[in-house]
Short mmCIF file of C-alpha atoms in Angstrom, two decimals:
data_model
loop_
_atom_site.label_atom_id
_atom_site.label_comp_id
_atom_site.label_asym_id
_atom_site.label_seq_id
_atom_site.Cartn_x
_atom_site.Cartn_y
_atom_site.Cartn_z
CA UNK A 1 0.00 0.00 0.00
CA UNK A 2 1.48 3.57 -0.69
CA UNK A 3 1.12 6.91 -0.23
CA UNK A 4 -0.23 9.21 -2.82
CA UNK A 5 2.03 12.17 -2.01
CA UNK A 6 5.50 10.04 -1.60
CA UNK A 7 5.18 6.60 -2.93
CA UNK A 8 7.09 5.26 -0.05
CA UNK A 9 5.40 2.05 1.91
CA UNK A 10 3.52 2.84 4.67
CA UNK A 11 3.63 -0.59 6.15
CA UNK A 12 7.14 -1.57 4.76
CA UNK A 13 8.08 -3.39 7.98
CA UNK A 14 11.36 -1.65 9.09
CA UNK A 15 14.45 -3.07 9.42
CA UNK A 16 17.12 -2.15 12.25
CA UNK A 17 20.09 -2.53 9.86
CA UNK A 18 17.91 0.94 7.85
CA UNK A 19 16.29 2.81 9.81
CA UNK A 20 18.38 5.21 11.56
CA UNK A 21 15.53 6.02 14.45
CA UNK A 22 15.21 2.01 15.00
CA UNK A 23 19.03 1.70 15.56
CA UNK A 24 17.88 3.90 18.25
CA UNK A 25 15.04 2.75 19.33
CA UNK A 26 16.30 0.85 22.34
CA UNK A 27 18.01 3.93 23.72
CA UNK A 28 15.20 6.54 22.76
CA UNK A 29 12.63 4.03 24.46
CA UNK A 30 14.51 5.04 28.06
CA UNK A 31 13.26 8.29 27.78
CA UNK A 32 14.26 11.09 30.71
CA UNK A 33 11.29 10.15 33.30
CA UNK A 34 10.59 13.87 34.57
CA UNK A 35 10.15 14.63 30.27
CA UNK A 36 7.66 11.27 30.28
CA UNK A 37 5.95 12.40 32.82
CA UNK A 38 5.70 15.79 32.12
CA UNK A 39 4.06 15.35 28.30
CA UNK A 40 1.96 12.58 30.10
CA UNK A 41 0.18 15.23 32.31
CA UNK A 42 0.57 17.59 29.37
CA UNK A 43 -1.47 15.20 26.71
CA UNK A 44 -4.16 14.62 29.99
CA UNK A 45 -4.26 18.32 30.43
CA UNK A 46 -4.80 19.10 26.84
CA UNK A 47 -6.23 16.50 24.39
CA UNK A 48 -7.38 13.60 26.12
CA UNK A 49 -11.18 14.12 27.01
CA UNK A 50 -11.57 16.13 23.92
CA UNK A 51 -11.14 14.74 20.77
CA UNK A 52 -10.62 11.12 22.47
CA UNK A 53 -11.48 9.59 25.97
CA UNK A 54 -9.25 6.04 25.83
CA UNK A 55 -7.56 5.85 29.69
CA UNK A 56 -7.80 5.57 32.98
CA UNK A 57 -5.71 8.79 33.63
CA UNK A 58 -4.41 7.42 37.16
CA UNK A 59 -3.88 4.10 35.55
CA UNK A 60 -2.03 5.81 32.69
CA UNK A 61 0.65 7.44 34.82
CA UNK A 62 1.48 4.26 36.92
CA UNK A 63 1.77 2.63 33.48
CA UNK A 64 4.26 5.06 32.66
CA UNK A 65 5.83 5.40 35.84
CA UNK A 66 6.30 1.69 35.66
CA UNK A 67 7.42 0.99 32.00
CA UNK A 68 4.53 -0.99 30.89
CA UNK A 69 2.53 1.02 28.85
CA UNK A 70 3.20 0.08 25.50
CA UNK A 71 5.66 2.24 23.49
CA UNK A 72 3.52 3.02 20.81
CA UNK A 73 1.09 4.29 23.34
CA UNK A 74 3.59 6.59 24.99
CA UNK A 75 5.70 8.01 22.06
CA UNK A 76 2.15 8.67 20.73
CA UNK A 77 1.13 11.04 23.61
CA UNK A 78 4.71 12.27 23.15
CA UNK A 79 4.08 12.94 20.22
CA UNK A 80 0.89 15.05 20.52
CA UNK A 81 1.83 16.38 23.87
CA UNK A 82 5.16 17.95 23.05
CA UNK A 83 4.32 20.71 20.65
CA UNK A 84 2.87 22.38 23.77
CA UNK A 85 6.40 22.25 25.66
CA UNK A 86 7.72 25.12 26.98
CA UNK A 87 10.88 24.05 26.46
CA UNK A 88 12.18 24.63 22.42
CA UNK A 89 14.60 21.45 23.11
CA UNK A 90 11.02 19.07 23.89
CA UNK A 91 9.16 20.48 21.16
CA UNK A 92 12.25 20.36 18.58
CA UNK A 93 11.55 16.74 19.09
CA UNK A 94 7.84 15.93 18.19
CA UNK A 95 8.59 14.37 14.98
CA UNK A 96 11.27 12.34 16.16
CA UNK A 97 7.87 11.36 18.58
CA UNK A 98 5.98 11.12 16.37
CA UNK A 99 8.45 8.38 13.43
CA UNK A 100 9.23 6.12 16.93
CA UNK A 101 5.54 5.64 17.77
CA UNK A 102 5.04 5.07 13.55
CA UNK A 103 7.59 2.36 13.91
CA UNK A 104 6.37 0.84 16.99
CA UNK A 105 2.97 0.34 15.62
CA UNK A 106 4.53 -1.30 12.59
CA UNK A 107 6.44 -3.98 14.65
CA UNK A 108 3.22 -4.59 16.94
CA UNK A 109 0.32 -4.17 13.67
CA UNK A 110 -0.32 -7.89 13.53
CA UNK A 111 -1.31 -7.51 17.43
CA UNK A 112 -5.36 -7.47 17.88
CA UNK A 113 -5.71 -6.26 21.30
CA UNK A 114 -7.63 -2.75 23.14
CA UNK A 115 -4.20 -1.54 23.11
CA UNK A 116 -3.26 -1.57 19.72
CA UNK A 117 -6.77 0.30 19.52
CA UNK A 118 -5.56 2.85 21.13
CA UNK A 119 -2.38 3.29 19.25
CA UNK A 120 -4.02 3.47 16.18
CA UNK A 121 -5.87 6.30 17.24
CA UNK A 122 -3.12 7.89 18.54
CA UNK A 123 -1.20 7.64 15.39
CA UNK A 124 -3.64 8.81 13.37
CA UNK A 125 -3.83 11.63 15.19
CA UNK A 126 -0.65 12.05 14.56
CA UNK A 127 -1.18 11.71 11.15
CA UNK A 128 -3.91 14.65 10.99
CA UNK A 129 -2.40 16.76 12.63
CA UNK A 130 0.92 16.39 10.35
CA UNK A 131 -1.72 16.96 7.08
CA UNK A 132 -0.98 13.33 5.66
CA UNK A 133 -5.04 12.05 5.62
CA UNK A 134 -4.25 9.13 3.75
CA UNK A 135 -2.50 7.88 6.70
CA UNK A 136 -4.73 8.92 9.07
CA UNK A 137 -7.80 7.38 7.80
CA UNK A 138 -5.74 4.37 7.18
CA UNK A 139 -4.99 4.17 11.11
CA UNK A 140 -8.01 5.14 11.67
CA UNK A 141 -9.58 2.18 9.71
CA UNK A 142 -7.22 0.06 11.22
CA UNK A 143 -8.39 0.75 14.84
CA UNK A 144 -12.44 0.04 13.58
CA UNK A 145 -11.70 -3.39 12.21
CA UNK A 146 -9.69 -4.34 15.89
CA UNK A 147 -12.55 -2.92 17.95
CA UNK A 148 -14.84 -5.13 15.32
CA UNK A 149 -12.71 -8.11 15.44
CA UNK A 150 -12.29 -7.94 19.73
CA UNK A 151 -16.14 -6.99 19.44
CA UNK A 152 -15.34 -3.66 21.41
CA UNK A 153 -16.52 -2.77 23.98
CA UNK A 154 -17.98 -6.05 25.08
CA UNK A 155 -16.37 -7.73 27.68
CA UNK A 156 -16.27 -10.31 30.19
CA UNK A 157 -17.27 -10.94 34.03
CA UNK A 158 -13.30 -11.63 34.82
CA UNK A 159 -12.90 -7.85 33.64
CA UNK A 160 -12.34 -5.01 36.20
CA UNK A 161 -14.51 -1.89 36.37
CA UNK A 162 -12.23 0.09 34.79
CA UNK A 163 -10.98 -1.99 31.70
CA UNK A 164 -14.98 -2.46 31.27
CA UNK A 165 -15.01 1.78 31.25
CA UNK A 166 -11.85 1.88 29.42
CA UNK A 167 -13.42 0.01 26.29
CA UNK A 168 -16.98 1.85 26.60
CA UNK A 169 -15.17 5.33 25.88
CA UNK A 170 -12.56 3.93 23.40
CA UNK A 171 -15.30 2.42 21.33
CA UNK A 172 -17.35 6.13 21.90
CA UNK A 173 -13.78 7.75 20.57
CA UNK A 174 -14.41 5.47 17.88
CA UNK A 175 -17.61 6.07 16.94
CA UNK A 176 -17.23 9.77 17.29
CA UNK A 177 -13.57 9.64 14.95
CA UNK A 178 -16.05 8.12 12.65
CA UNK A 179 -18.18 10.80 12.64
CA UNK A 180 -15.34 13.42 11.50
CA UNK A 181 -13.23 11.63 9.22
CA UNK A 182 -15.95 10.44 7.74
CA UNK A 183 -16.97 13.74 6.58
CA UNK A 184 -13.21 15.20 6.92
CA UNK A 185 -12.27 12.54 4.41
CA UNK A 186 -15.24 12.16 2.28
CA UNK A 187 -15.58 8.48 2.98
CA UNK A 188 -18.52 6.26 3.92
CA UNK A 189 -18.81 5.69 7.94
CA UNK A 190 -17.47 2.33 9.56
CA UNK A 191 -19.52 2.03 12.31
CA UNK A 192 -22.54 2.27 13.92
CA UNK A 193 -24.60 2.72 16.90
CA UNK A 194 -27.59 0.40 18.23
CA UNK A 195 -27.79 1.98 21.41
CA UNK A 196 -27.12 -0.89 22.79
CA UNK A 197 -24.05 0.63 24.23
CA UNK A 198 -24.41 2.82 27.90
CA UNK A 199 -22.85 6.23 27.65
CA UNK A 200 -19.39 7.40 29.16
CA UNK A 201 -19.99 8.13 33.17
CA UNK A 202 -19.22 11.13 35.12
CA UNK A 203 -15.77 12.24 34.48
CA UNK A 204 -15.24 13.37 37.65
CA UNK A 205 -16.08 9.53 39.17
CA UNK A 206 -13.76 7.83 37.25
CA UNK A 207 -10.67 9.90 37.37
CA UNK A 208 -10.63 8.45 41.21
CA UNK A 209 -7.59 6.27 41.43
CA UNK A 210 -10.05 3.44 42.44
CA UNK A 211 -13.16 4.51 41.35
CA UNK A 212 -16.33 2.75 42.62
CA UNK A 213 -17.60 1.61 39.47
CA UNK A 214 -20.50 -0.17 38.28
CA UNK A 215 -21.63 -2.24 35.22
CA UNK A 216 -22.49 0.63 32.44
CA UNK A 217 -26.47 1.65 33.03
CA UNK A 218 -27.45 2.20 30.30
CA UNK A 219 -29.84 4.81 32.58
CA UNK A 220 -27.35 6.05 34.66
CA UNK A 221 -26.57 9.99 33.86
CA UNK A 222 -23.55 10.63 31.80
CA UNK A 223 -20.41 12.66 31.88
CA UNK A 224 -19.87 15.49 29.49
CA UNK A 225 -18.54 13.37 26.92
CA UNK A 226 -21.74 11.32 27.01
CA UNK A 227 -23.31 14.03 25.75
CA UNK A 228 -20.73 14.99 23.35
CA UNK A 229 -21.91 11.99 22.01
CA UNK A 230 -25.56 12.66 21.52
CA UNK A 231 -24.78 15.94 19.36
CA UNK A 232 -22.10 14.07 17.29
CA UNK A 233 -25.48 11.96 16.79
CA UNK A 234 -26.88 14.92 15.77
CA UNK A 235 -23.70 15.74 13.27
CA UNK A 236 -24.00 12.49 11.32
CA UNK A 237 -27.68 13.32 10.29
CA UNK A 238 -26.81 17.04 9.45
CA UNK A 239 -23.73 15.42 7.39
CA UNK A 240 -26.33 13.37 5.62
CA UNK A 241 -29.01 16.19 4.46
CA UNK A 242 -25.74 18.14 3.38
CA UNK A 243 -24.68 15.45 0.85
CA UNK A 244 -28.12 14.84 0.03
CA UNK A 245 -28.26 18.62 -1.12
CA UNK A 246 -25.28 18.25 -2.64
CA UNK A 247 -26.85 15.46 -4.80
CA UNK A 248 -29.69 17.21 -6.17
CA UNK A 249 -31.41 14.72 -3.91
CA UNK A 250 -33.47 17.06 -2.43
CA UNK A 251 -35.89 19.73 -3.12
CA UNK A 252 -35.71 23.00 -1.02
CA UNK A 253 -38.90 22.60 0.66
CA UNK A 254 -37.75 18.77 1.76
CA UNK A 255 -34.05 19.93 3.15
CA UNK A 256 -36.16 22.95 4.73
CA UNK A 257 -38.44 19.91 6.71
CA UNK A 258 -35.35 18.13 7.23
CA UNK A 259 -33.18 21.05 9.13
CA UNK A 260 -36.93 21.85 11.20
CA UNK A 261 -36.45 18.22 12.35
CA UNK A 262 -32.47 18.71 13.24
CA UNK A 263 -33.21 21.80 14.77
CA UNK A 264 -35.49 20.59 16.99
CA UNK A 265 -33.22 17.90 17.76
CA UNK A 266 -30.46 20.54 18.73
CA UNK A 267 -33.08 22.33 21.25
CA UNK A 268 -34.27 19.12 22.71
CA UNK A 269 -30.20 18.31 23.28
CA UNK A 270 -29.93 22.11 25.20
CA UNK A 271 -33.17 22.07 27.28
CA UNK A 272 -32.29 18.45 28.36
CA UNK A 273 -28.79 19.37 29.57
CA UNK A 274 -28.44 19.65 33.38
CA UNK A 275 -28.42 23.35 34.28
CA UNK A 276 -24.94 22.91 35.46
CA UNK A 277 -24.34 21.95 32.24
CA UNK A 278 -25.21 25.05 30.19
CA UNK A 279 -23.30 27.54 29.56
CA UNK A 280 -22.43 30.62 32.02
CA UNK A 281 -19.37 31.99 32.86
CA UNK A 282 -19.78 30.83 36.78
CA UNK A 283 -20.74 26.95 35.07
CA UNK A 284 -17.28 27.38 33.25
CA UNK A 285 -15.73 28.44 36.41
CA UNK A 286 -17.07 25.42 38.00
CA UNK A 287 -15.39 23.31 36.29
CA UNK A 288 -12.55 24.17 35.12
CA UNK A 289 -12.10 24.26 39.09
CA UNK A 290 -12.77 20.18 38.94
CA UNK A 291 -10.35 19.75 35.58
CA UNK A 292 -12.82 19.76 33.13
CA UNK A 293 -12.94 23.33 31.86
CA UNK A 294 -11.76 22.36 28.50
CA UNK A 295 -14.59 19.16 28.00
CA UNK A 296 -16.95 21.53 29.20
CA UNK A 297 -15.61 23.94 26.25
CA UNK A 298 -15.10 21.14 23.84
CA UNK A 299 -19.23 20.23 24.33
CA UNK A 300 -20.69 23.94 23.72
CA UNK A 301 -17.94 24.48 20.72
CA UNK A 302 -19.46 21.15 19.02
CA UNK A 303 -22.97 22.33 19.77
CA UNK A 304 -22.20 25.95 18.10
CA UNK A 305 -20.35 24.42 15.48
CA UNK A 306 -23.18 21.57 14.39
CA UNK A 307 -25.78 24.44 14.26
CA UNK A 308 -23.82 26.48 12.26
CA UNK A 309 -23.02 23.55 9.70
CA UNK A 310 -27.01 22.76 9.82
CA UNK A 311 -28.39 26.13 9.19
CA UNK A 312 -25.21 27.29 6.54
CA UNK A 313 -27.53 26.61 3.41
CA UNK A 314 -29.63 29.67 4.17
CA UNK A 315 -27.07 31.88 4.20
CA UNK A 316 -27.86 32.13 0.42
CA UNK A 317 -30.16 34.83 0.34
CA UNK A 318 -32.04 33.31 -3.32
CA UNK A 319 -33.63 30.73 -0.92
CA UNK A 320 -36.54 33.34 -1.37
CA UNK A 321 -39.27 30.68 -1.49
CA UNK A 322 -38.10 28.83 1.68
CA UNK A 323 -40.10 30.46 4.45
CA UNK A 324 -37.76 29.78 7.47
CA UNK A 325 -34.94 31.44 5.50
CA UNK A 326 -34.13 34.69 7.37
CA UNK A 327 -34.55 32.80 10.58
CA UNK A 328 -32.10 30.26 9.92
CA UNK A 329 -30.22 32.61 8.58
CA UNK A 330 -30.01 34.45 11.63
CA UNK A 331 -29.45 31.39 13.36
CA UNK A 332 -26.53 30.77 11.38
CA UNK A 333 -24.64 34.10 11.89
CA UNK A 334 -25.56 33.30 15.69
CA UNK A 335 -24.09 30.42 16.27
CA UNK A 336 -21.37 31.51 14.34
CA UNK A 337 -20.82 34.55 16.92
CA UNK A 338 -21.38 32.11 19.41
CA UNK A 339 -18.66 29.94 18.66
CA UNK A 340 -16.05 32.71 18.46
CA UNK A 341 -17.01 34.42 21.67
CA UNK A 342 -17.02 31.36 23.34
CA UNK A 343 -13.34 30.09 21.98
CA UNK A 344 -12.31 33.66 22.60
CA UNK A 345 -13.24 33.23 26.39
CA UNK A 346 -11.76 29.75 26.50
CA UNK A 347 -8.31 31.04 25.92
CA UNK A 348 -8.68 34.03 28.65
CA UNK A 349 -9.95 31.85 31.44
CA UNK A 350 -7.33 29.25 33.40
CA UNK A 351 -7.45 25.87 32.53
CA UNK A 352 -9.70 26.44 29.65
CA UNK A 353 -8.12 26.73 26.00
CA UNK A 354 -9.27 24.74 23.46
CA UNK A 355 -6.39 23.55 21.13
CA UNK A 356 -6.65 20.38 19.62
CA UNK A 357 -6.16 20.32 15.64
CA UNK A 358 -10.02 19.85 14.83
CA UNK A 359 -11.12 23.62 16.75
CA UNK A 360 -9.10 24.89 13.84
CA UNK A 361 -11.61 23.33 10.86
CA UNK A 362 -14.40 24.76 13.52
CA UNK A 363 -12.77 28.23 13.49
CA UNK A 364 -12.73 28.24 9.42
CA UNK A 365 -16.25 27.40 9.34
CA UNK A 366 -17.21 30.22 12.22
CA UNK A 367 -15.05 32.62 10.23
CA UNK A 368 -16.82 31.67 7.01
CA UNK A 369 -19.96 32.62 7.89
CA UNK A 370 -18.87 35.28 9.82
CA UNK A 371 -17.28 36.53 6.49
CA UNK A 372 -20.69 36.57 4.89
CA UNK A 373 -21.88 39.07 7.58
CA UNK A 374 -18.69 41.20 6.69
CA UNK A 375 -19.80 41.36 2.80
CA UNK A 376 -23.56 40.96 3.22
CA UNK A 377 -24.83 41.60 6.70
CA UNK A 378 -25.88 45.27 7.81
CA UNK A 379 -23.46 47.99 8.46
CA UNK A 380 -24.10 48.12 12.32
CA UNK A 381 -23.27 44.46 12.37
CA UNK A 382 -19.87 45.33 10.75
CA UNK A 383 -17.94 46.42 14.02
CA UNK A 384 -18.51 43.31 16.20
CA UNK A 385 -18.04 40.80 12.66
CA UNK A 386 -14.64 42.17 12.56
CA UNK A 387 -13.78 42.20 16.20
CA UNK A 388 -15.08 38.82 15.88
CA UNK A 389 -13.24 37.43 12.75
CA UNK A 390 -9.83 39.40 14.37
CA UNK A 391 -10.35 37.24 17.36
CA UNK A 392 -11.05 33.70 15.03
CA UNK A 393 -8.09 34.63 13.45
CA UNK A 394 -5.85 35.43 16.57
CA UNK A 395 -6.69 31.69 17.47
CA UNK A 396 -5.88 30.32 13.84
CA UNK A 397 -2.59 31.45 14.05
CA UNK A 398 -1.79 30.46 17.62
CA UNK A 399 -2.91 26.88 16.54
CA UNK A 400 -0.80 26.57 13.52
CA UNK A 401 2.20 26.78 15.84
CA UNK A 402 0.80 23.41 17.12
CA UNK A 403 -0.47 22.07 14.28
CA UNK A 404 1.29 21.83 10.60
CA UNK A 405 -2.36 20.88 8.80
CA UNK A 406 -3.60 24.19 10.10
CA UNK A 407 -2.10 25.88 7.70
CA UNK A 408 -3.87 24.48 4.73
CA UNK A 409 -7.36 24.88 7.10
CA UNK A 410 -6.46 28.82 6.44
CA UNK A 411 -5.68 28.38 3.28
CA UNK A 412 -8.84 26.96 2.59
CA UNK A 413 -10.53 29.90 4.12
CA UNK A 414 -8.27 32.05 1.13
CA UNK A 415 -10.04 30.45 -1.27
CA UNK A 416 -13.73 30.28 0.62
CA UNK A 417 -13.35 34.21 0.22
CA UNK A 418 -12.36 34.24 -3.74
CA UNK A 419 -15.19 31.81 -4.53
CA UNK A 420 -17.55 34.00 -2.44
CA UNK A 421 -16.15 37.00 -4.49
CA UNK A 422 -16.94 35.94 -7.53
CA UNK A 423 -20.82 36.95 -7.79
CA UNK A 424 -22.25 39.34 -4.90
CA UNK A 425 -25.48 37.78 -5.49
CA UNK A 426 -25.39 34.36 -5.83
CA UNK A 427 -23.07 32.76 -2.58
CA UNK A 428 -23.92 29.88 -0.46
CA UNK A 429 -26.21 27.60 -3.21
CA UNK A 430 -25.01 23.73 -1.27
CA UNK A 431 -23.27 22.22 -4.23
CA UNK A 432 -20.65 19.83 -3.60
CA UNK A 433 -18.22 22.26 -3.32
CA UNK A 434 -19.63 23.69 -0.37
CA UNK A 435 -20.18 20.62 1.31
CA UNK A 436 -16.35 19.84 0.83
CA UNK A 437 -15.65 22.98 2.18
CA UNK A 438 -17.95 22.49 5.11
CA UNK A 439 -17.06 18.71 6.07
CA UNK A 440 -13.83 17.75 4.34
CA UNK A 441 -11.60 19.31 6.58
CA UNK A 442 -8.90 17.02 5.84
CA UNK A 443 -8.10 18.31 2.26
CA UNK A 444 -7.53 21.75 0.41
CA UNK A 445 -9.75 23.50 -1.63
CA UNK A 446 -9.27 24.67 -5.53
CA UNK A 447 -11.43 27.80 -6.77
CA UNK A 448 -12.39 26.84 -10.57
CA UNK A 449 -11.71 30.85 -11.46
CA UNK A 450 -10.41 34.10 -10.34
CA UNK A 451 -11.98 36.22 -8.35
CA UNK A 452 -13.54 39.55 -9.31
CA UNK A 453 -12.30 43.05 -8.77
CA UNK A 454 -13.38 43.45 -5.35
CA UNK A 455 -16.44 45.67 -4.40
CA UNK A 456 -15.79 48.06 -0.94
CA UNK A 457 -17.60 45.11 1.23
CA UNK A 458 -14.88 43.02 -0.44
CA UNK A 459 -12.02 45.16 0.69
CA UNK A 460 -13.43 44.63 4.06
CA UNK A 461 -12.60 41.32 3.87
CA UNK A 462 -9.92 40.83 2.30
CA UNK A 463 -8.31 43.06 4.71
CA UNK A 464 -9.28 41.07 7.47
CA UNK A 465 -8.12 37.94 5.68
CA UNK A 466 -4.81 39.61 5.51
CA UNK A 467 -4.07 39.07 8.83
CA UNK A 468 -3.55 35.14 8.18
CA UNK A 469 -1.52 36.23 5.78
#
């Protein structure tokens, strides 16, 4: 199997005597403890409970602490965790991370186990964030077929608590990963949901070193990535009526009975979410004081940023016989606002940033329609759009430091703004170009012509895009 961009193997099984790194391996795999354990609490800290839930985080470190947690495992939280080093000398070394847990997987790919689940993930991860989607859909696919073969997350009565939590949320990181990259990759979905399956429990309860867990109730109330997992619900439907659009497959009036129906799906998610669960500034507070200030940002950025994908069509102002127009519409440029006063916040409050690589495609999108307001909205909502796009854009940039594929997410914004340029009248029709640009985050974008000579609203804009510059 190869590459499309190098035409090198990707599972070429290395060979000691060739690879430089593996010559190493054995005395790169004793890595400086206090550096292990720092980019352990680092990757806890920062990604894991966001994009993924897959540990125990207090049996994690005594896995590390101990030297059994499989090397592919830890040079993959390495990997992601070290770009956020303070220290130039840790971060210098993420891709040197990043190759050892690539060769470690290779060595171990024939092994069908939960842990091998995990490294897949964390590789492709890796992969995404690096901007090689080939490769991270290919991990990706790996780690569904394991958790299909092992029939994940079933288990057995000799199992513990925690393994038996372990595989509920690793298959839930699955299913959600599915969700994206799915639509990130323009592929069909690998798995699905019965609801059969209990949601993830209170975060808070099973961080304990020895939690006092229970077999999954399937009534008991969930954590916050529980219902994380009820909007990305939510997201696979809204992905569907999108390509449906895109497929002539659907008349106006039918996607407008569809998005009432997803809609009221979205409010039924909010007014069933425990008041400590919406969102306020003291709720934030709250718990970022317990360690989960960035889940607690990761579940209202989803919820802004699945609203704004489901109401996007209407931003095209032709939609004139479509009677809910202007409100979605407004909807739209809310949740939009939303979005980017609420990632805004998360980066002023303590122990709340969001940074993990997919807020960036969420940021493009927010600044998207955000740019519509700039070229089509009214002049007194002109101020806070560009106070508001200035502030998207801030973020952008601050991720790309993180995250190499960021940098073609901006670009793809570039080229959002020439396509939008070319006809002041005629903007958001969903053809499959906007559906690419709205759910295949994994790839760049190509205008089909140049843009026109750009009207004053246009300046606007293309000064503010200038900043990314």
């Amino acid at each position: 199997m190869y590459s499309s961009h190098d035409k090198r193997p990707l599972f070429a099984m290395p060979s000691p005597d060739s690879s430089g790194s593996l010559r190493n391996l054995a005395k790169s795999s004793d890595v400086d403890v206090g550096l292990r354990d720092h980019l352990v609490d680092l990757y806890l800290k920062l990604i894991h409970d966001k994009p993924h839930t897959l540990f125990h985080p207090p049996t994690l470190k005594i896995q590390a602490h101990e030297g059994t947690l499989p090397k592919t495992i830890l040079y993959g939280i390495m990997a992601l965790a070290a770009r956020f080093s303070h220290d130039p000398k840790t971060r210098k070394r993420t891709k040197e991370f990043c190759q050892y847990a690539k060769e470690t997987f290779q060595m171990n790919l024939l092994e069908i186990s939960l842990e091998n689940i995990q490294a897949s993930v964390l590789v492709g991860n890796l992969c995404g964030a690096e901007g090689e989607p080939e490769q991270e859909s290919l991990f990706f696919g790996i780690a569904f077929r394991l958790a299909q073969i092992i029939h994940l997350p079933s288990g057995n009565s000799n199992e513990g608590p925690i393994l038996r939590e372990v595989k509920l949320r690793t298959w839930w990181s699955l299913f959600m990963i599915d969700q994206w990259s799915s639509a990130g990759l323009g592929v069909p979905k690998q798995l699905t949901d019965d609801d059969s399956n209990a949601l993830p429990m209170l975060e808070i309860e099973f961080w304990k070193p020895t939690p006092n867990l229970h077999p999954p109730d399937m009534g008991a109330r969930p954590g916050l990535w529980g219902y994380m997992i009820m909007l990305a619900k939510i997201f696979g439907r809204i992905q569907n009526l999108h390509q449906r659009l895109a497929n002539e497959k659907l008349s106006d009036q039918e996607a407008e009975y569809i998005t009432k129906g997803l809609s009221s799906n979205l409010e039924s998610f909010m007014e069933a979410l425990p008041a400590e669960h919406h969102f306020t500034l003291l709720n934030l507070r709250a718990h970022a004081a317990q360690g989960l200030g960035r889940a607690f940002v990761a579940l209202h950025l989803g919820y802004h940023h699945y609203a704004t994908l489901l109401y996007f069509p209407y931003l095209d102002h032709q939609l004139k016989e479509i009677s809910n127009q202007a409100l979605y519409s407004g909807r739209c440029k809310y949740h939009a606002a939303a979005f980017s006063d609420l990632l805004k916040l998360s980066h002023e409050e303590e122990e709340c940033e969001a940074v993990y690589v997919i807020v960036a495609h969420m940021t493009v999108v927010s600044s998207a329609a955000l740019l519509h307001t700039l070229l089509f909205g009214e002049h007194l909502e002109l101020p806070e759009t560009r106070s508001r796009l200035s502030d998207n854009f801030v973020i952008l940039l601050k991720l790309k430091e993180y995250w190499p594929a960021v940098e073609m997410m901006i670009e793809r914004l570039f080229t959002f703004q020439k396509v939008c340029m070319r006809s002041m009248e005629q903007i958001y029709i969903v053809d499959k170009w906007i559906v690419k640009f709205l759910l295949q985050h994994a790839f760049p974008m190509e205008s089909s012509a140049p843009s026109h000579s750009l009207s004053e609203r246009g300046k606007f804009a293309d000064d503010a895009l200038s900043v990314l510059r």
